[in-house]
Coordinates of C-alpha atoms in Angstrom, one line a residue:
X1 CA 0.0 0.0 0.0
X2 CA 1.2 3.4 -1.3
X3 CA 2.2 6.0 1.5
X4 CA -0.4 8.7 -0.2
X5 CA -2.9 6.3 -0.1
X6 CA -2.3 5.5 3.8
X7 CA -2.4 8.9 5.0
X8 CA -5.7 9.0 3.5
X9 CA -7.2 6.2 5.2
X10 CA -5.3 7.7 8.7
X11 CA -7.0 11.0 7.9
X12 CA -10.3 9.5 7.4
X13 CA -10.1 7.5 10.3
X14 CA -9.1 10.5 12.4
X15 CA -12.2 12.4 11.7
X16 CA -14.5 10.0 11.4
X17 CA -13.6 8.7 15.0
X18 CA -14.9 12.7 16.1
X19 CA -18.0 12.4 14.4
X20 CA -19.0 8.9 15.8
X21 CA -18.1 10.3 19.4
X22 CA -20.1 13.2 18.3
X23 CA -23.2 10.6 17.3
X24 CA -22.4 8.8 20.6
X25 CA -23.5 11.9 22.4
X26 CA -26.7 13.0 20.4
X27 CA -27.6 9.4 21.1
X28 CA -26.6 9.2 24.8
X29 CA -28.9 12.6 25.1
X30 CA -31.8 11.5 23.5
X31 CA -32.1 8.6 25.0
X32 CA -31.5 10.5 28.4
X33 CA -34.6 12.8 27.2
X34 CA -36.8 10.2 26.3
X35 CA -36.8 8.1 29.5
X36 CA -36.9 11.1 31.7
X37 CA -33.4 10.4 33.4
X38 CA -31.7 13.9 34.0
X39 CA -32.3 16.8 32.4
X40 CA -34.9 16.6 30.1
X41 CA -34.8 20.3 29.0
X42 CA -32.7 21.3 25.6
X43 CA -32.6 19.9 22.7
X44 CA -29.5 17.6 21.0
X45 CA -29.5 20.2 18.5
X46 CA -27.1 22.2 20.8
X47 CA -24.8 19.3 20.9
X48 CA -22.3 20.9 18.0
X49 CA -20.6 18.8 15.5
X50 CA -16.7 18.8 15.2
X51 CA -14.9 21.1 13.2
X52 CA -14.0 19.9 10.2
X53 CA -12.3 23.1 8.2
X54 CA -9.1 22.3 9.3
X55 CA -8.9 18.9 7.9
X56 CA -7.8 17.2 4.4
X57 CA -9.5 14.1 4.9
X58 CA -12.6 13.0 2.0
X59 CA -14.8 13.0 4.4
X60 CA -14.2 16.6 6.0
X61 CA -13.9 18.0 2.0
X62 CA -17.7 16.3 1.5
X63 CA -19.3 18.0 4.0
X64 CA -17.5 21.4 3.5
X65 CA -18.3 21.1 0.0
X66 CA -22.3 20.7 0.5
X67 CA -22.2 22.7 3.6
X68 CA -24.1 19.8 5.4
X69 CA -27.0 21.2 8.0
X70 CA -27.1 19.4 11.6
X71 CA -29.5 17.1 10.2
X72 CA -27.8 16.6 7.0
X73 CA -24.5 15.3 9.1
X74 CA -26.6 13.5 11.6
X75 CA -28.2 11.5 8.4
X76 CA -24.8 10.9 7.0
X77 CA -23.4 9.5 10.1
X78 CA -26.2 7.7 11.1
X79 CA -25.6 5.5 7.7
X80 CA -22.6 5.4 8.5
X81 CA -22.1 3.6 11.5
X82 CA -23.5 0.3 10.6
X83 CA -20.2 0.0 8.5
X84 CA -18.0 1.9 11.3
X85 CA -19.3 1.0 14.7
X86 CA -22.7 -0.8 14.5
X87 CA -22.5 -1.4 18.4
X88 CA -23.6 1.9 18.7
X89 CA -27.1 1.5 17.7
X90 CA -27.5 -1.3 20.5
X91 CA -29.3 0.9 22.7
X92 CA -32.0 1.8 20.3
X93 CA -32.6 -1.7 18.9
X94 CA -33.7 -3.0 22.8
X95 CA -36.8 -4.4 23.7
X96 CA -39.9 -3.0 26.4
X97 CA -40.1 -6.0 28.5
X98 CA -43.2 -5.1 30.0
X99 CA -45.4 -5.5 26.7
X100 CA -42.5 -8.0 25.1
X101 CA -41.9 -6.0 21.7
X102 CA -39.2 -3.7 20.1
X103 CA -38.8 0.1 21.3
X104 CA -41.0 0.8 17.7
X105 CA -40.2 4.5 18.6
X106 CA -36.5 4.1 17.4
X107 CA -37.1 2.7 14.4
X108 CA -35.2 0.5 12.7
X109 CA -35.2 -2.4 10.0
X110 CA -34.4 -5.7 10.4
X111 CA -32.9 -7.9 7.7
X112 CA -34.2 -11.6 8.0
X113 CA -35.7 -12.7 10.7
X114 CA -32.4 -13.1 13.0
X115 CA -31.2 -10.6 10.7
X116 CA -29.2 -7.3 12.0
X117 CA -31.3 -4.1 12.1
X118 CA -30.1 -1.1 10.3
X119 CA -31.4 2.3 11.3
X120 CA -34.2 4.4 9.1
X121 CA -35.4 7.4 8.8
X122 CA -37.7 6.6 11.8
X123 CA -34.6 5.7 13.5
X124 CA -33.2 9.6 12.6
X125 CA -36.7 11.6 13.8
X126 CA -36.0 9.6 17.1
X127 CA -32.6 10.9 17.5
X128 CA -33.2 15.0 16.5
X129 CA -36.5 15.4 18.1
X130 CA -38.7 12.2 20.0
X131 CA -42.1 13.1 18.9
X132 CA -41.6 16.6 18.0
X133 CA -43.2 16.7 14.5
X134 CA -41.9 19.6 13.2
X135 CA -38.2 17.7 13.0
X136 CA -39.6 14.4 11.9
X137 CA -41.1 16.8 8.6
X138 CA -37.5 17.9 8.2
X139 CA -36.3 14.3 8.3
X140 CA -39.1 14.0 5.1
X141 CA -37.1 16.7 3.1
X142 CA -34.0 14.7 2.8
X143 CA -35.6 12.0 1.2
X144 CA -37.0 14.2 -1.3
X145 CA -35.6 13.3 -5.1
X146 CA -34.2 16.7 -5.4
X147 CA -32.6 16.8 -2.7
X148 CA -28.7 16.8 -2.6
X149 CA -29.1 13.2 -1.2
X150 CA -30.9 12.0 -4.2
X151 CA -29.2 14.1 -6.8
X152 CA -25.7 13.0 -5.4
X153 CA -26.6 9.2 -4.6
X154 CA -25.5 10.0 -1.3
X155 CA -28.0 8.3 1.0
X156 CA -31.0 5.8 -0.7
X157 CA -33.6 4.1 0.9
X158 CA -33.7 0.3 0.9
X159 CA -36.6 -2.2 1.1
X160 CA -39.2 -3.0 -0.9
X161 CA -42.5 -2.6 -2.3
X162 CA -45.0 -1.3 0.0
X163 CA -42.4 -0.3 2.8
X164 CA -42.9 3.7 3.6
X165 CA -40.2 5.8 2.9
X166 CA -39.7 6.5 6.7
X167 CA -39.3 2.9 7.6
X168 CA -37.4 1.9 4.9
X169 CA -33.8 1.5 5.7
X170 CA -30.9 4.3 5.4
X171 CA -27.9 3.2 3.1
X172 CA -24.9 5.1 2.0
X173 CA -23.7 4.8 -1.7
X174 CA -20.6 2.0 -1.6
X175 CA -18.6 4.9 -3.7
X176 CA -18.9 7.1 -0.6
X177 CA -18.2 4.5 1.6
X178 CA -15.2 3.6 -0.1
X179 CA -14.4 7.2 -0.4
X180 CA -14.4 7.9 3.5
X181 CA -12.5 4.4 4.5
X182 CA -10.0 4.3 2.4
X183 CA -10.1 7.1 0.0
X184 CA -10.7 5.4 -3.0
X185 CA -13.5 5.8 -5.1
X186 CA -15.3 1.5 -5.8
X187 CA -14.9 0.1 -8.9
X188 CA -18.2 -0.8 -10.0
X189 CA -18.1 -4.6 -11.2
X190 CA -19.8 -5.8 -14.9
X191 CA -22.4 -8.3 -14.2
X192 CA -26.5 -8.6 -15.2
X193 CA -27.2 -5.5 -12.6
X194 CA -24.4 -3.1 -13.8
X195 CA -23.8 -4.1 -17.8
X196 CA -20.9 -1.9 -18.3
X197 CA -16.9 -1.9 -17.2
X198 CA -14.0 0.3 -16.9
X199 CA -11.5 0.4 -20.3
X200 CA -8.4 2.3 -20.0
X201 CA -5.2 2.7 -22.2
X202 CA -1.6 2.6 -21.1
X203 CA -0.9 4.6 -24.9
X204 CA -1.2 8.1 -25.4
X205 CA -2.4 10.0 -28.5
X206 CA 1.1 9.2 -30.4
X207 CA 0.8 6.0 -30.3
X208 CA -3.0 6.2 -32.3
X209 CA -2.9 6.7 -36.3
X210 CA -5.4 8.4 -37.2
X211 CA -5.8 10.6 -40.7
X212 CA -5.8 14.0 -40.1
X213 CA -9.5 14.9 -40.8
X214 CA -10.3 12.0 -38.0
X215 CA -8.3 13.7 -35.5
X216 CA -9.5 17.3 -36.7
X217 CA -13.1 16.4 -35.3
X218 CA -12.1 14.5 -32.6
X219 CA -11.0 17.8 -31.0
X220 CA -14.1 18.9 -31.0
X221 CA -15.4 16.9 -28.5
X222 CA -12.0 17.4 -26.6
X223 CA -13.8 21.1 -26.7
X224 CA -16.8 20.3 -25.6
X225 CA -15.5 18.2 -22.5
X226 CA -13.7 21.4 -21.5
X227 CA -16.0 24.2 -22.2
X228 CA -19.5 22.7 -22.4
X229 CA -20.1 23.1 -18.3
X230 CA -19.0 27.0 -18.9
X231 CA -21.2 27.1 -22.3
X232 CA -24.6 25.5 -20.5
X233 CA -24.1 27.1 -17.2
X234 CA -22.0 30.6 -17.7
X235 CA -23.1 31.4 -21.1
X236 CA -26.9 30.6 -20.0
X237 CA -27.1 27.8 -22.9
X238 CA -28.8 25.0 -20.7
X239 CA -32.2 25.9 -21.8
X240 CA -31.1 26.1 -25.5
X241 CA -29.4 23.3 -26.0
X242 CA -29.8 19.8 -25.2
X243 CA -28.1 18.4 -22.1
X244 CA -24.5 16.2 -23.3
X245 CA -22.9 15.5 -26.1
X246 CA -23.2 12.6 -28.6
X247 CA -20.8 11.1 -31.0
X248 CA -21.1 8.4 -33.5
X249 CA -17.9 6.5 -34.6
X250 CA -18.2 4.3 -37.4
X251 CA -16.1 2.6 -39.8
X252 CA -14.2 -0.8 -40.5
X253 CA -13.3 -3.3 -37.5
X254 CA -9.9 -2.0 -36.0
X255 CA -9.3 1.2 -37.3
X256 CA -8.9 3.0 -33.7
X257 CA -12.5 3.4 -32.1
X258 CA -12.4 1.8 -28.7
X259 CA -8.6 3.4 -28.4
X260 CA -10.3 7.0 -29.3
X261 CA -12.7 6.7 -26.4
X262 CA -9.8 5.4 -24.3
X263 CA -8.1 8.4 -25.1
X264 CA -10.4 10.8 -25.0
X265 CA -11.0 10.1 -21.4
X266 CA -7.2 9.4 -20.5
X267 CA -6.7 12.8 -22.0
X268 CA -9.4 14.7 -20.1
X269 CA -8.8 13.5 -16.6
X270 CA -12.6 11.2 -17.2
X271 CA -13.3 6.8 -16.5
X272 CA -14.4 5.5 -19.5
X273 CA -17.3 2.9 -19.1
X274 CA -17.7 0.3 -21.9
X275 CA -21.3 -1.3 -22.1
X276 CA -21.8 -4.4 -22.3
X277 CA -24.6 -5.5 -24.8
X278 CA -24.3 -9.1 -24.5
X279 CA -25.8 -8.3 -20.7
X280 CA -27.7 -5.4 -21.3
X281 CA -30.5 -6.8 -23.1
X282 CA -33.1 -9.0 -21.0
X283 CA -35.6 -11.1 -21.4
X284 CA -38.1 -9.7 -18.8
X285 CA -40.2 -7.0 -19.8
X286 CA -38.2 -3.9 -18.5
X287 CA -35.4 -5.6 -17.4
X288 CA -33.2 -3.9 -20.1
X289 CA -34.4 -0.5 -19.3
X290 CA -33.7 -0.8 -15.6
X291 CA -29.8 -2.2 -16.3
X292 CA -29.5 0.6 -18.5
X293 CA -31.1 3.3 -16.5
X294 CA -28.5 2.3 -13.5
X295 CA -25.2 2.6 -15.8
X296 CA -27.0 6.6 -17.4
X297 CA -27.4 6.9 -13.6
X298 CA -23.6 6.6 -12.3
X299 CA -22.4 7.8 -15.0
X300 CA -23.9 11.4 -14.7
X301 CA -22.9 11.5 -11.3
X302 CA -19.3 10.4 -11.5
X303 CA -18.7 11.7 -14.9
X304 CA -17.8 8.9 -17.0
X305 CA -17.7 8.6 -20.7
X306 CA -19.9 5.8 -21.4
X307 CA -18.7 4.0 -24.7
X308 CA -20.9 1.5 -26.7
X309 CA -19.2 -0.9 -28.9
X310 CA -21.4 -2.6 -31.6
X311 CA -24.0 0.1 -31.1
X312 CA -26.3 -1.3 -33.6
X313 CA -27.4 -3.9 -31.2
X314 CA -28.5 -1.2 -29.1
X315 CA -29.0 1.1 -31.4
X316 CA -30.6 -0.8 -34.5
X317 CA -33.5 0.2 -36.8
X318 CA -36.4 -0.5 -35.6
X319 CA -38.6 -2.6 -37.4
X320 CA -41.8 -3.4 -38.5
X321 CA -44.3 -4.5 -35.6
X322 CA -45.5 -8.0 -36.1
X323 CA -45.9 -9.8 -32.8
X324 CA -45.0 -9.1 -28.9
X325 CA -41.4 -9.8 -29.7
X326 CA -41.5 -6.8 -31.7
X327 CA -43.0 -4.3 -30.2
X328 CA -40.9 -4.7 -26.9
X329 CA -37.4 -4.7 -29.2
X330 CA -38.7 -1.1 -30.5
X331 CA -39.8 -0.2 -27.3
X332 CA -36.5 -0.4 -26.1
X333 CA -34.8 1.3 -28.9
X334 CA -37.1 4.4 -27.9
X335 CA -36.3 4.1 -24.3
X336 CA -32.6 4.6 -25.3
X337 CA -33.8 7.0 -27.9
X338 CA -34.6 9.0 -24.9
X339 CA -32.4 8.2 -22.4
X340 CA -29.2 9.1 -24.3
X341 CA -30.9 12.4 -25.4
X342 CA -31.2 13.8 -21.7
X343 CA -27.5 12.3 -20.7
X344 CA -26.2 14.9 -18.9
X345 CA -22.6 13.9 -19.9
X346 CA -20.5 12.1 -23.4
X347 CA -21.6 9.1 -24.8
X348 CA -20.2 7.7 -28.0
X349 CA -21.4 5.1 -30.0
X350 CA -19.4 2.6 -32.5
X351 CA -20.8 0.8 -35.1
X352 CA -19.1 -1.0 -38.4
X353 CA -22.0 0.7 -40.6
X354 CA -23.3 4.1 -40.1
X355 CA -26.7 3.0 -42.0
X356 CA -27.1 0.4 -39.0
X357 CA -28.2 2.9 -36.8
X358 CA -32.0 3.7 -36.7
X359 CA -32.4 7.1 -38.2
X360 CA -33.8 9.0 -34.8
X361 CA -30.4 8.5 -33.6
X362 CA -28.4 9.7 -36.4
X363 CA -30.2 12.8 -36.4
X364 CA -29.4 13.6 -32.0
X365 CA -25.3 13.2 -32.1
X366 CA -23.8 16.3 -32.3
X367 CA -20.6 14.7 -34.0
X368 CA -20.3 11.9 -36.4
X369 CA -16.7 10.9 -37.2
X370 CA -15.3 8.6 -40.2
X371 CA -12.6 5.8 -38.9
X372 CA -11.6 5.1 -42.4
X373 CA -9.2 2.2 -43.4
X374 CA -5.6 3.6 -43.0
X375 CA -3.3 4.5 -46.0
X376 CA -0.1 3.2 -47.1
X377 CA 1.6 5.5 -45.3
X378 CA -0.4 5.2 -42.4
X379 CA -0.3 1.1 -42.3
X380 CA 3.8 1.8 -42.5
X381 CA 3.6 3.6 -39.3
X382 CA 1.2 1.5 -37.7
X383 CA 4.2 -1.5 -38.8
X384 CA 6.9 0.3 -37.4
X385 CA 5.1 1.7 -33.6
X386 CA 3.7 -1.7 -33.6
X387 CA 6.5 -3.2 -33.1
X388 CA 8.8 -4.4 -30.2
X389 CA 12.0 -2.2 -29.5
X390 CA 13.5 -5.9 -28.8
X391 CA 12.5 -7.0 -31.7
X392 CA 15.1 -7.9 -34.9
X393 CA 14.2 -7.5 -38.0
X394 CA 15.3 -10.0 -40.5
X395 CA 17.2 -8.7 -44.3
X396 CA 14.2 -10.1 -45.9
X397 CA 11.3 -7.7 -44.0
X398 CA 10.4 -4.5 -45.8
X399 CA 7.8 -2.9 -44.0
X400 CA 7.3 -0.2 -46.7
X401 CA 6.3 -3.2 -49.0
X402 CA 3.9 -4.9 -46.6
X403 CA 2.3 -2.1 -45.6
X404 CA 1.9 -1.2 -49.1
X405 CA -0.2 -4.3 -50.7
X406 CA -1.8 -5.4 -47.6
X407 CA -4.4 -3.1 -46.4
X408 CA -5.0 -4.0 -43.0
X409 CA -6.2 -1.5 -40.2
X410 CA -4.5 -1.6 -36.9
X411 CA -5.7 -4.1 -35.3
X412 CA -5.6 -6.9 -37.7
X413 CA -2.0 -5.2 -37.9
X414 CA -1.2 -5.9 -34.0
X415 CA -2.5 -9.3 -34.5
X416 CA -0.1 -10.0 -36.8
X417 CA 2.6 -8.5 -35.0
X418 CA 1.4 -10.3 -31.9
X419 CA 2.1 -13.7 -34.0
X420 CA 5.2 -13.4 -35.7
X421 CA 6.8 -11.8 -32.2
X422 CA 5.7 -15.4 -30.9
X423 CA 7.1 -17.7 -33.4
X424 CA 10.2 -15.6 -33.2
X425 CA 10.2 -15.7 -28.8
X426 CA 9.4 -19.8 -29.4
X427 CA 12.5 -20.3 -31.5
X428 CA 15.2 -18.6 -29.2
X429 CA 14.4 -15.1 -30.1
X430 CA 15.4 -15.1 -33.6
X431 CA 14.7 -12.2 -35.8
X432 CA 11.6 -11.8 -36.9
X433 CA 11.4 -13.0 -41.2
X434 CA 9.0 -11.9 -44.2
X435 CA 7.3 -15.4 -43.8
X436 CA 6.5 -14.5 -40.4
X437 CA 4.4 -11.8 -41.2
X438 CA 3.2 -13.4 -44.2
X439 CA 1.8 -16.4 -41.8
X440 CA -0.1 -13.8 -40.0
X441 CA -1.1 -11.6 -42.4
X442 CA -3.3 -15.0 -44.1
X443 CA -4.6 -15.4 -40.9
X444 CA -6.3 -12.3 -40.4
X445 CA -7.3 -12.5 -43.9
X446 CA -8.8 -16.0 -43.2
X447 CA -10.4 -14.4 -40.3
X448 CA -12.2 -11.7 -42.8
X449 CA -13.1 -14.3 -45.3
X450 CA -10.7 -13.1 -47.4
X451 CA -7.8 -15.2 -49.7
X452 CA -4.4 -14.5 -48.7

C-alpha cells in the first residue's frame, strides 16, 4: 500500500472517529430525554458537530463542499455507522419487557428474521427530536428526489414494495463509503445488474494513427469536454441546447475506435465505461431499461464517458411491428432513444456501418466521425510503432512493402505483429522473417473471409 494512499485512510479514520463520538453523544442525550433520566430540557440540537475546516480528509472535504446542515450530518453519520461502529445503535434496537416488543419508537429495519437491524429514517426523527413533529417533517425533506441526497446518490432508501419511505432503511452509496475508509473511489463490477466496465489505455495520442480529418473532429469533443459546463451554465445555454454530447464513430473493425474513447478520457482527466450489450438486453419485460437506467445513472454523477461498442445492437433500426417480440425490441430502442438524449454527460457510440443505426439516432449526435481504413503511409507507421523495441528484423522484411499491398487497419495489424513476435520468442528469439508476417497476415485475412 502506497504511502499517499495511507495517510488518507489515517486522515479518514481521524475524523471520522470525532463524528461517531459526536453521534455517541446525540444518542446518549436523546435517550437520556426520552426516559426522563436527567435533564430533560434542551434539545440535542445544541450538541455541536466537530470542526472539520481544518482537515484534508474526503470526508471533511464532502461536508464542506455541501455545507451539510445538523441534520444533514446526523443523516450521513447515522448511515454510516453500521459499517463503522454498528455497536452503537445497541441501545436503540432494545426491547420493552413489559409488553414483550421492540422500542418501535426508534425505528429501525431488520434484515431476516435473526437478521441485524439497520437504522431508518424513523430511526433519525427519534434521534433529532422524539415526537416533535416539526423535526420528523424535516427528516421528510431529505428523502426528497431533489434533494442533494438523491441528486448525489449519497443516501438511498432500501426495502421493498410497500415499505414507507420512513421505515425503509438508510444506506450510504458503496462509492462514498469507499471514499471515507479508504479514500478510493469502488470500482463498479460488470455483471447482469451493472452491464458496463471500466477500459483504459496505457498509450497516449502518439501512439493512435489516425488521418488527419479523423483527428480534426475528434477535438471537437476534446472542446466540448472542456468548455460545455461554462457554455450550458455561464453562457446561460442549458435551456437552449440539449443536455451532453453525442458522438457516433463508425467505420471498418480495427481502425482505432475503442482506443479513441480510451483516449479521449485518458486525455481529459474522465473513467471510460464500456457497455456491455451481451448483458444489457433482458428477457423480462423492462429488465433492459432498468440495467441501462443504472449505468446513465452513475455515470452522470461520476462523470464517466460511457462507450458503446457494436452500437447497432442497441441502437438498430427499428422494425416493422409483427408480434409481442417486436413491439418490446422497439420499445426499447425508444427508451434509449430517450435516455441518451437527456444524458447529462459524453456518450459515444461505434458501429461498423453508419446505415445500422436507426435514423432518430443519427439525427441527436452532435458529431459523427469517419474511422476510415488507413493508408499506405499510415499502415507503415502503424508497422513500425507496432513493433517491439526488442524486436530484430530480418534482411528479408520490408515494411514499406507490406504495408503497401496489404491493407489491414491496426488491429488486424497488431495481430499479426502479436504472431510473428511469438514464433520468433518460441525459437530462441530469432529475428523476426518476411514469412512470419506473411503467416499472420493469411490469418487475419482468413479471419475476414478473405484469400491471402
Amino acid at each position: 500500500m502506497g504511502m499517499a494512499r495511507m495517510t488518507k485512510i489515517v486522515e479518514n479514520a481521524a475524523d471520522l472517529e470525532r463524528e461517531l463520538f459526536w453521534f455517541r453523544s446525540v444518542l446518549e442525550a436523546r435517550i437520556k430525554i426520552h426516559f426522563g433520566e436527567g435533564a430533560t430540557e434542551g434539545s440535542v440540537l445544541d450538541i455541536a458537530p466537530p470542526d472539520l475546516d481544518g482537515s484534508s480528509s474526503e470526508y471533511a472535504g464532502f461536508v464542506r463542499r455541501h455545507q451539510l446542515s445538523f441534520v444533514e450530518r446526523l443523516a450521513l453519520v447515522l448511515a454510516l455507522v453500521p459499517h463503522l461502529r454498528p455497536r452503537l445503535l445497541d441501545a436503540c434496537f432494545g426491547r420493552d419487557t413489559a409488553v414483550d416488543r421492540r422500542l418501535t419508537e426508534f425505528g429501525g429495519a431488520q434484515l431476516g428474521s435473526d437478521g441485524e437491524l439497520l437504522p431508518t429514517a424513523e430511526t433519525l426523527a427519534f434521534l433529532l427530536g422524539g415526537d416533535d413533529l416539526a423535526l420528523r417533517f424535516s427528516v421528510q425533506l431529505l428523502l426528497d428526489p431533489e434533494h442533494l441526497f438523491a441528486r448525489h446518490d449519497v443516501l438511498r432508501l432500501g426495502g421493498g414494495d410497500g415499505v414507507t419511505p420512513m421505515k425503509a432503511p438508510l444506506r450510504i452509496s458503496e462509492e462514498l463509503l469507499c471514499r471515507f475508509t479508504t479514500g478510493e473511489p469502488r470500482r463498479l463490477g460488470c455483471g447482469p445488474g451493472f452491464p458496463a466496465q471500466r477500459i483504459e489505455t496505457r498509450l497516449g495520442w502518439e501512439d493512435v494513427v489516425l488521418q488527419p480529418s479523423t483527428r480534426k473532429h475528434l477535438e471537437e469533443i476534446e472542446t466540448w469536454i472542456e468548455h460545455g459546463e461554462t457554455l450550458m451554465a455561464d453562457w446561460g445555454m442549458a435551456g437552449k441546447l440539449r443536455p451532453g454530447y453525442r458522438s457516433l464513430f463508425y467505420g471498418p473493425p480495427g481502425t482505432g475506435k475503442t482506443m479513441t474513447a480510451c483516449l479521449l478520457g485518458k486525455s481529459t482527466g474522465r473513467e471510460v465505461y464500456k457497455v456491455d450489450t451481451s448483458l444489457v438486453v433482458s428477457k423480462y419485460l423492462g429488465e433492459t431499461e432498468k440495467n441501462l437506467g443504472r449505468v446513465f445513472d452513475q455515470a452522470e454523477r461520476r462523470g464517466w464517458i460511457l462507450f458503446f461498442d457494436e452500437a447497432d445492437a442497441l441502437f438498430g433500426k427499428r422494425s416493422e411491428t409483427r408480434d409481442a417480440h417486436d413491439r418490446y425490441a422497439n420499445q426499447q430502442v425508444s427508451f434509449l432513444l430517450q435516455r441518451i438524449e437527456t444524458f447529462d454527460g459524453l456518450a459515444v457510440l461505434a458501429s461498423n456501418l453508419r446505415d445500422n443505426l436507426d435514423d432518430a439516432f443519427a439525427r441527436r449526435f452532435e458529431s459523427i466521425i469517419y474511422f476510415p481504413m488507413p493508408r499506405a503511409e499510415e499502415r507503415a507507421r502503424l508497422w513500425r510503432q507496432g513493433l517491439s523495441p526488442k524486436a530484430r528484423l530480418d534482411g528479408s522484411v520490408d515494411l514499406e512493402k507490406i504495408a503497401r499491398e496489404h491493407a489491414l487497419a491496426g488491429g488486424a495489424v497488431m495481430n499479426v505483429i502479436r504472431y510473428a513476435s511469438l514464433q520468433a520468442l518460441r525459437e530462441g528469439g530469432r529475428p523476426l522473417t518476411a514469412e512470419d508476417l506473411l503467416q499472420g497476415i493469411r490469418k487475419e485475412y482468413a479471419k475476414q473471409g478473405k484469400a491471402g
